[in-house]
CSV table of C-alpha atoms and ligand atoms in Angstrom, one decimal:
chain,number,residue,atom,x,y,z
A,1,UNK,CA,44.2,59.2,45.4
A,2,UNK,CA,44.1,58.7,49.1
A,3,UNK,CA,47.0,59.6,51.3
A,4,UNK,CA,47.6,58.8,55.0
A,5,UNK,CA,50.5,59.9,57.1
A,6,UNK,CA,51.7,58.1,60.2
A,7,UNK,CA,53.9,60.2,62.5
A,8,UNK,CA,56.2,58.1,64.6
A,9,UNK,CA,57.7,55.1,62.8
A,10,UNK,CA,58.2,53.1,66.1
A,11,UNK,CA,56.4,49.9,67.0
A,12,UNK,CA,52.9,51.2,66.8
A,13,UNK,CA,53.4,53.6,63.9
A,14,UNK,CA,55.2,51.2,61.7
A,15,UNK,CA,52.7,48.4,62.4
A,16,UNK,CA,49.8,50.8,61.6
A,17,UNK,CA,51.5,51.9,58.3
A,18,UNK,CA,52.1,48.3,57.4
A,19,UNK,CA,48.5,47.3,57.9
A,20,UNK,CA,47.3,50.4,56.0
A,21,UNK,CA,49.4,49.4,53.0
A,22,UNK,CA,48.7,45.6,53.2
A,23,UNK,CA,45.0,46.2,53.4
A,24,UNK,CA,45.3,48.9,50.7
A,25,UNK,CA,43.4,51.4,52.9
A,26,UNK,CA,45.3,54.3,51.2
A,27,UNK,CA,47.1,54.6,47.9
A,28,UNK,CA,50.0,56.3,49.6
A,29,UNK,CA,51.2,55.9,53.1
A,30,UNK,CA,53.9,58.3,54.5
A,31,UNK,CA,55.8,57.5,57.6
A,32,UNK,CA,57.6,60.3,59.4
A,33,UNK,CA,60.0,60.1,62.3
A,34,UNK,CA,62.7,62.2,63.9
A,35,UNK,CA,65.2,59.3,63.9
A,36,UNK,CA,67.3,59.7,60.8
A,37,UNK,CA,66.8,56.8,58.3
A,38,UNK,CA,64.4,54.7,60.4
A,39,UNK,CA,61.2,55.6,58.5
A,40,UNK,CA,63.1,55.4,55.1
A,41,UNK,CA,64.4,51.9,56.0
A,42,UNK,CA,61.1,50.6,57.3
A,43,UNK,CA,59.3,51.9,54.3
A,44,UNK,CA,61.6,50.2,51.8
A,45,UNK,CA,61.4,47.0,53.8
A,46,UNK,CA,57.5,47.2,53.6
A,47,UNK,CA,57.6,48.1,49.9
A,48,UNK,CA,59.6,44.9,49.4
A,49,UNK,CA,56.7,42.8,50.7
A,50,UNK,CA,54.3,44.3,48.1
A,51,UNK,CA,54.8,41.6,45.5
A,52,UNK,CA,55.0,38.9,48.2
A,53,UNK,CA,51.7,39.9,49.8
A,54,UNK,CA,50.1,41.3,46.6
A,55,UNK,CA,49.3,44.9,47.6
A,56,UNK,CA,49.5,48.0,45.5
A,57,UNK,CA,49.7,50.8,48.1
A,58,UNK,CA,53.1,52.6,48.3
A,59,UNK,CA,54.9,53.6,51.5
A,60,UNK,CA,57.4,56.4,51.8
A,61,UNK,CA,59.5,57.1,54.8
A,62,UNK,CA,60.9,60.5,55.7
A,63,UNK,CA,62.9,62.1,58.5
A,64,UNK,CA,61.1,65.2,59.8
A,65,UNK,CA,60.2,66.3,56.3
A,66,UNK,CA,56.6,67.6,56.7
A,67,UNK,CA,56.4,68.8,53.1
A,68,UNK,CA,56.3,65.1,52.1
A,69,UNK,CA,53.1,64.7,54.2
A,70,UNK,CA,51.3,67.5,52.3
A,71,UNK,CA,47.6,67.0,51.5
A,72,UNK,CA,47.2,63.9,53.6
A,73,UNK,CA,43.5,62.9,54.1
A,74,UNK,CA,44.2,61.4,57.5
A,75,UNK,CA,47.2,61.7,59.9
A,76,UNK,CA,47.9,59.2,62.6
A,77,UNK,CA,50.0,60.5,65.5
A,78,UNK,CA,51.9,57.8,67.4
A,79,UNK,CA,55.0,59.9,68.1
A,80,UNK,CA,56.1,59.9,71.7
A,81,UNK,CA,57.5,57.6,74.4
A,82,UNK,CA,55.7,54.3,75.3
A,83,UNK,CA,55.3,53.1,78.9
A,84,UNK,CA,57.7,50.6,80.5
A,85,UNK,CA,56.6,47.9,82.9
A,86,UNK,CA,55.1,49.4,86.1
A,87,UNK,CA,54.3,52.8,84.5
A,88,UNK,CA,50.9,54.1,83.9
A,89,UNK,CA,49.9,55.8,80.6
A,90,UNK,CA,49.4,59.0,82.6
A,91,UNK,CA,53.1,59.2,83.5
A,92,UNK,CA,54.0,59.9,79.9
A,93,UNK,CA,52.2,63.3,79.8
A,94,UNK,CA,55.2,65.6,80.2
A,95,UNK,CA,57.2,64.4,77.3
A,96,UNK,CA,54.4,63.4,75.0
A,97,UNK,CA,52.4,66.7,75.3
A,98,UNK,CA,55.3,68.7,73.8
A,99,UNK,CA,55.7,66.1,71.0
A,100,UNK,CA,52.0,65.9,70.1
A,101,UNK,CA,51.6,69.6,70.1
A,102,UNK,CA,54.5,70.4,67.8
A,103,UNK,CA,53.6,67.5,65.5
A,104,UNK,CA,49.9,68.5,65.2
A,105,UNK,CA,50.9,72.1,64.4
A,106,UNK,CA,53.5,71.0,61.7
A,107,UNK,CA,51.1,68.6,60.1
A,108,UNK,CA,48.3,71.1,59.7
A,109,UNK,CA,50.7,73.6,57.9
A,110,UNK,CA,50.8,71.1,55.0
A,111,UNK,CA,47.5,69.3,55.4
A,112,UNK,CA,45.0,71.9,56.7
A,113,UNK,CA,42.1,69.6,55.9
A,114,UNK,CA,43.4,66.4,57.5
A,115,UNK,CA,41.5,64.4,60.0
A,116,UNK,CA,43.8,63.6,63.0
A,117,UNK,CA,43.9,60.2,64.7
A,118,UNK,CA,45.7,60.5,68.0
A,119,UNK,CA,47.4,57.3,69.5
A,120,UNK,CA,50.1,58.7,71.7
A,121,UNK,CA,49.5,58.3,75.4
A,122,UNK,CA,47.9,59.3,77.7
A,123,UNK,CA,45.6,59.3,74.7
A,124,UNK,CA,42.5,60.9,76.1
A,125,UNK,CA,44.6,63.9,77.3
A,126,UNK,CA,46.7,64.0,74.1
A,127,UNK,CA,43.4,64.1,72.1
A,128,UNK,CA,42.1,67.0,74.3
A,129,UNK,CA,45.5,68.8,73.8
A,130,UNK,CA,45.3,68.4,70.1
A,131,UNK,CA,41.7,69.7,70.0
A,132,UNK,CA,42.7,72.8,72.1
A,133,UNK,CA,46.0,73.7,70.3
A,134,UNK,CA,44.7,73.1,66.8
A,135,UNK,CA,41.2,74.6,67.1
A,136,UNK,CA,40.1,72.1,64.4
A,137,UNK,CA,36.4,71.3,64.1
A,138,UNK,CA,35.6,68.6,66.7
A,139,UNK,CA,34.7,66.0,64.1
A,140,UNK,CA,38.3,66.0,62.7
A,141,UNK,CA,40.0,64.9,66.0
A,142,UNK,CA,39.7,61.3,67.0
A,143,UNK,CA,41.6,59.5,69.7
A,144,UNK,CA,42.2,55.8,69.2
A,145,UNK,CA,41.9,53.7,72.3
A,146,UNK,CA,38.4,52.1,72.3
A,147,UNK,CA,39.1,50.2,69.1
A,148,UNK,CA,42.0,48.5,70.7
A,149,UNK,CA,40.4,48.0,74.2
A,150,UNK,CA,37.3,46.6,72.5
A,151,UNK,CA,39.3,44.2,70.5
A,152,UNK,CA,41.1,43.0,73.7
A,153,UNK,CA,37.6,42.7,75.3
A,154,UNK,CA,36.4,40.5,72.4
A,155,UNK,CA,39.6,38.5,72.6
A,156,UNK,CA,39.1,37.7,76.3
A,157,UNK,CA,35.4,37.1,75.8
A,158,UNK,CA,36.2,34.6,73.0
A,159,UNK,CA,38.7,32.8,75.2
A,160,UNK,CA,36.1,32.5,77.9
A,161,UNK,CA,33.4,31.4,75.4
A,162,UNK,CA,35.9,29.1,73.6
A,163,UNK,CA,34.7,30.7,70.3
A,164,UNK,CA,35.9,32.6,67.3
A,165,UNK,CA,36.5,36.3,68.3
A,166,UNK,CA,34.8,37.4,65.1
A,167,UNK,CA,31.5,36.0,66.5
A,168,UNK,CA,31.6,38.2,69.5
A,169,UNK,CA,30.5,41.8,69.9
A,170,UNK,CA,31.5,44.0,72.8
A,171,UNK,CA,32.7,47.5,73.4
A,172,UNK,CA,34.8,49.5,75.8
A,173,UNK,CA,34.0,53.1,76.6
A,174,UNK,CA,35.4,55.7,78.9
A,175,UNK,CA,39.0,56.6,79.3
A,176,UNK,CA,41.9,54.6,77.9
A,177,UNK,CA,43.5,53.8,81.2
A,178,UNK,CA,43.9,50.7,83.3
A,179,UNK,CA,41.4,52.0,85.8
A,180,UNK,CA,39.3,54.3,83.6
A,181,UNK,CA,38.1,52.1,80.8
A,182,UNK,CA,34.7,50.5,81.0
A,183,UNK,CA,34.1,47.2,79.2
A,184,UNK,CA,30.3,47.2,78.9
A,185,UNK,CA,29.6,43.6,79.7
A,186,UNK,CA,25.9,44.1,79.7
A,187,UNK,CA,25.9,44.8,75.9
A,188,UNK,CA,28.4,42.1,74.9
A,189,UNK,CA,27.0,39.4,72.7
A,190,UNK,CA,27.9,36.0,71.2
A,191,UNK,CA,26.0,35.8,67.8
A,192,UNK,CA,23.6,38.4,69.1
A,193,UNK,CA,22.9,36.5,72.4
A,194,UNK,CA,23.9,38.3,75.6
A,195,UNK,CA,27.2,36.7,76.9
A,196,UNK,CA,25.6,36.4,80.3
A,197,UNK,CA,23.6,33.5,78.9
A,198,UNK,CA,26.9,31.6,78.6
A,199,UNK,CA,29.2,33.0,81.2
A,200,UNK,CA,28.8,33.3,85.0
A,201,UNK,CA,29.2,36.6,86.7
A,202,UNK,CA,32.5,35.5,88.1
A,203,UNK,CA,33.9,34.6,84.7
A,204,UNK,CA,32.5,37.9,83.2
A,205,UNK,CA,34.1,39.9,86.0
A,206,UNK,CA,37.4,38.3,85.2
A,207,UNK,CA,37.0,39.0,81.5
A,208,UNK,CA,36.4,42.7,82.4
A,209,UNK,CA,39.4,42.8,84.8
A,210,UNK,CA,41.7,41.1,82.2
A,211,UNK,CA,40.6,43.6,79.5
A,212,UNK,CA,41.3,46.6,81.8
A,213,UNK,CA,44.9,45.5,82.4
A,214,UNK,CA,45.3,44.0,78.9
A,215,UNK,CA,47.9,46.6,77.9
A,216,UNK,CA,49.8,46.4,81.2
A,217,UNK,CA,49.9,42.6,81.0
A,218,UNK,CA,51.6,42.9,77.6
A,219,UNK,CA,53.9,45.6,78.8
A,220,UNK,CA,55.0,43.3,81.5
A,221,UNK,CA,55.7,40.5,79.0
A,222,UNK,CA,57.3,42.6,76.3
A,223,UNK,CA,59.2,45.2,78.4
A,224,UNK,CA,57.5,48.0,76.4
A,225,UNK,CA,54.0,48.6,75.2
A,226,UNK,CA,52.3,46.3,72.7
A,227,UNK,CA,52.1,47.2,69.0
A,228,UNK,CA,50.4,44.6,66.7
A,229,UNK,CA,46.9,45.2,68.0
A,230,UNK,CA,47.4,48.9,68.7
A,231,UNK,CA,48.8,49.4,65.1
A,232,UNK,CA,46.0,47.4,63.6
A,233,UNK,CA,43.4,49.2,65.7
A,234,UNK,CA,44.8,52.6,64.3
A,235,UNK,CA,44.5,51.2,60.8
A,236,UNK,CA,40.9,50.0,61.5
A,237,UNK,CA,39.9,53.5,62.5
A,238,UNK,CA,41.6,55.1,59.5
A,239,UNK,CA,39.9,52.6,57.1
A,240,UNK,CA,36.4,53.5,58.3
A,241,UNK,CA,37.2,57.1,57.6
A,242,UNK,CA,39.0,56.8,54.2
A,243,UNK,CA,36.5,54.3,52.9
A,244,UNK,CA,33.5,56.1,54.4
A,245,UNK,CA,32.5,52.8,56.0
A,246,UNK,CA,30.3,54.4,58.8
A,247,UNK,CA,31.5,51.8,61.2
A,248,UNK,CA,30.5,52.3,64.9
A,249,UNK,CA,33.8,52.3,66.8
A,250,UNK,CA,34.4,53.5,70.4
A,251,UNK,CA,36.7,56.5,69.9
A,252,UNK,CA,37.9,59.4,72.1
A,253,UNK,CA,36.0,62.5,70.9
A,254,UNK,CA,35.1,65.9,72.3
A,255,UNK,CA,31.7,65.7,74.0
A,256,UNK,CA,29.3,68.6,74.1
A,257,UNK,CA,26.5,67.3,76.4
A,258,UNK,CA,26.5,63.7,75.2
A,259,UNK,CA,26.8,61.2,78.2
A,260,UNK,CA,26.3,64.3,80.4
A,261,UNK,CA,29.9,65.6,79.6
A,262,UNK,CA,31.4,68.8,78.4
A,263,UNK,CA,34.9,70.1,77.7
A,264,UNK,CA,36.5,66.6,77.7
A,265,UNK,CA,37.6,64.1,75.1
A,266,UNK,CA,36.7,60.5,76.2
A,267,UNK,CA,35.7,57.2,74.6
A,268,UNK,CA,32.2,56.7,73.3
A,269,UNK,CA,30.8,54.8,70.4
A,270,UNK,CA,30.8,57.0,67.2
A,271,UNK,CA,30.0,56.6,63.6
A,272,UNK,CA,33.3,57.0,61.5
A,273,UNK,CA,33.1,58.2,57.9
A,274,UNK,CA,34.7,60.5,55.4
A,275,UNK,CA,34.1,63.5,57.6
A,276,UNK,CA,35.8,62.0,60.7
A,277,UNK,CA,33.5,61.1,63.6
A,278,UNK,CA,30.0,61.9,62.3
A,279,UNK,CA,27.7,61.0,65.2
A,280,UNK,CA,27.9,59.9,68.8
A,281,UNK,CA,25.8,56.9,69.7
A,282,UNK,CA,24.4,58.0,73.0
A,283,UNK,CA,23.6,54.7,74.8
A,284,UNK,CA,21.3,54.8,77.8
A,285,UNK,CA,23.6,53.6,80.6
A,286,UNK,CA,22.5,51.9,83.8
A,287,UNK,CA,23.1,53.7,87.1
A,288,UNK,CA,26.2,51.6,87.7
A,289,UNK,CA,27.6,52.2,84.2
A,290,UNK,CA,26.8,55.9,84.6
A,291,UNK,CA,28.7,56.1,87.9
A,292,UNK,CA,31.7,54.4,86.3
A,293,UNK,CA,31.6,56.7,83.3
A,294,UNK,CA,31.5,59.8,85.6
A,295,UNK,CA,34.4,58.4,87.7
A,296,UNK,CA,36.3,57.8,84.4
A,297,UNK,CA,35.6,61.3,83.2
A,298,UNK,CA,36.8,62.7,86.5
A,299,UNK,CA,40.1,60.8,86.2
A,300,UNK,CA,40.6,62.0,82.6
A,301,UNK,CA,39.9,65.6,83.7
A,302,UNK,CA,42.6,65.2,86.4
A,303,UNK,CA,45.1,64.3,83.8
A,304,UNK,CA,44.0,67.0,81.5
A,305,UNK,CA,44.6,69.5,84.3
A,306,UNK,CA,48.3,68.7,84.2
A,307,UNK,CA,48.3,70.3,80.7
A,308,UNK,CA,47.3,73.6,82.2
A,309,UNK,CA,49.8,73.2,85.1
A,310,UNK,CA,52.6,72.5,82.5
A,311,UNK,CA,51.5,75.5,80.3
A,312,UNK,CA,50.8,73.1,77.4
A,313,UNK,CA,47.4,74.7,76.9
B,1,LIG,N1,46.2,54.7,72.2
B,1,LIG,C1,46.5,53.4,72.2
B,1,LIG,O1,45.7,52.5,72.2
B,1,LIG,C2,48.0,53.1,72.3
B,1,LIG,C3,48.4,51.7,72.3
B,1,LIG,C4,49.8,51.4,72.3
B,1,LIG,C5,50.7,52.5,72.4
B,1,LIG,N2,50.3,53.8,72.5
B,1,LIG,C6,51.2,54.9,72.6
B,1,LIG,O2,51.7,55.2,71.3
B,1,LIG,C7,53.0,55.8,71.5
B,1,LIG,C8,54.0,55.1,70.6
B,1,LIG,O3,54.3,53.8,71.1
B,1,LIG,P1,55.4,52.9,70.4
B,1,LIG,O4,55.4,51.6,71.1
B,1,LIG,O5,55.2,53.0,68.9
B,1,LIG,O6,56.7,53.7,70.8
B,1,LIG,P2,58.1,53.7,70.0
B,1,LIG,O7,59.1,54.3,70.9
B,1,LIG,O8,58.3,52.4,69.4
B,1,LIG,O9,57.9,54.7,68.8
B,1,LIG,C9,57.7,56.1,69.0
B,1,LIG,C10,58.4,56.8,67.8
B,1,LIG,O10,58.1,58.2,67.9
B,1,LIG,C11,59.2,58.9,67.4
B,1,LIG,N3,59.2,60.3,67.7
B,1,LIG,C12,59.5,60.9,68.9
B,1,LIG,N4,59.3,62.2,68.8
B,1,LIG,C13,58.9,62.5,67.6
B,1,LIG,C14,58.6,63.6,66.9
B,1,LIG,N5,58.6,64.8,67.5
B,1,LIG,N6,58.2,63.5,65.6
B,1,LIG,C15,58.2,62.3,65.0
B,1,LIG,N7,58.5,61.2,65.6
B,1,LIG,C16,58.8,61.2,66.9
B,1,LIG,C17,60.4,58.1,68.0
B,1,LIG,O11,61.6,58.4,67.3
B,1,LIG,C18,59.9,56.7,67.8
B,1,LIG,O12,60.3,56.1,66.6
B,1,LIG,C19,53.3,55.8,72.9
B,1,LIG,O13,52.9,57.0,73.5
B,1,LIG,C20,52.4,54.7,73.5
B,1,LIG,O14,52.1,54.8,74.8
B,1,LIG,C21,48.9,54.1,72.5
């Protein structure tokens, strides 16, 4: 029996739980929120799609009842406030740090062996916070940002190439911020062929720029941050862990010398399996990519410093 808990049954959390159940990633999916009745209602609504969609997973919603989350294999943390138009992810730190810290501590009381997947923003800093306050082995703390940003990168690439997004490979590393993420255009391929064979530098530069503000573009259209792709990206990360798929997915993890970094959680390609993140794929970056990665790490560190100023760590 596999069990996954999703904390925060808002837009992203509920979408993630829905995808987890629909794809039968886990036998049991628990949704927990502080808002009385919301998780329960959404869980019943989702369970009522089971025979329509033909899945066997079961979803249970609870209000702040951590005992119901006991012995979860993976816990996805989406609780917190999302950004509004014009806000950066970094502006959410004050409120979300308190929420992520208390949620991580409560979860581990009942699921001491769980692998944590952090989605709440600013995600790189929330992942760093979770790693500091829980003291868990580094392989069990994973920030989800790169899976989403890479999916957006592949979407924009497929639009430019006028092709099926499933035929495109590409990844985004670095921080999960509008100015800190690094879509690695050099390594993007269409059916294994470098995309530079098909797209001009100008078009590729635009694809990269659109990817970087992909979240902000949707926040502008929706009035709040997006949820279908973020929720699905969370479920995609969980699936590789629960089913021990060993997929290579860019995730935010604690680095100890890889990419020349220490004491930071930031996005790099990792192998995800039953033990959490199992290996960092240390790509040899070009001088330009390295410079961008270092600038990205410096920006993430600046946001992490706020945790110390606030007394969160
Ligand atoms: N990492 C990513 O790629 C990514 C992508 C999209 C959104 N996000 C972030 O995910 C978070 C959630 O976004 P959303 O759009 O779902 O927001 P939302 O407001 O729709 O949902 C957040 C939910 O968290 C709940 N919550 C608040 N405090 C809680 C607590 N202590 N315990 C349990 N639940 C609590 C709220 O009641 C609410 O239902 C935001 O911080 C957002 O910025 C991250």
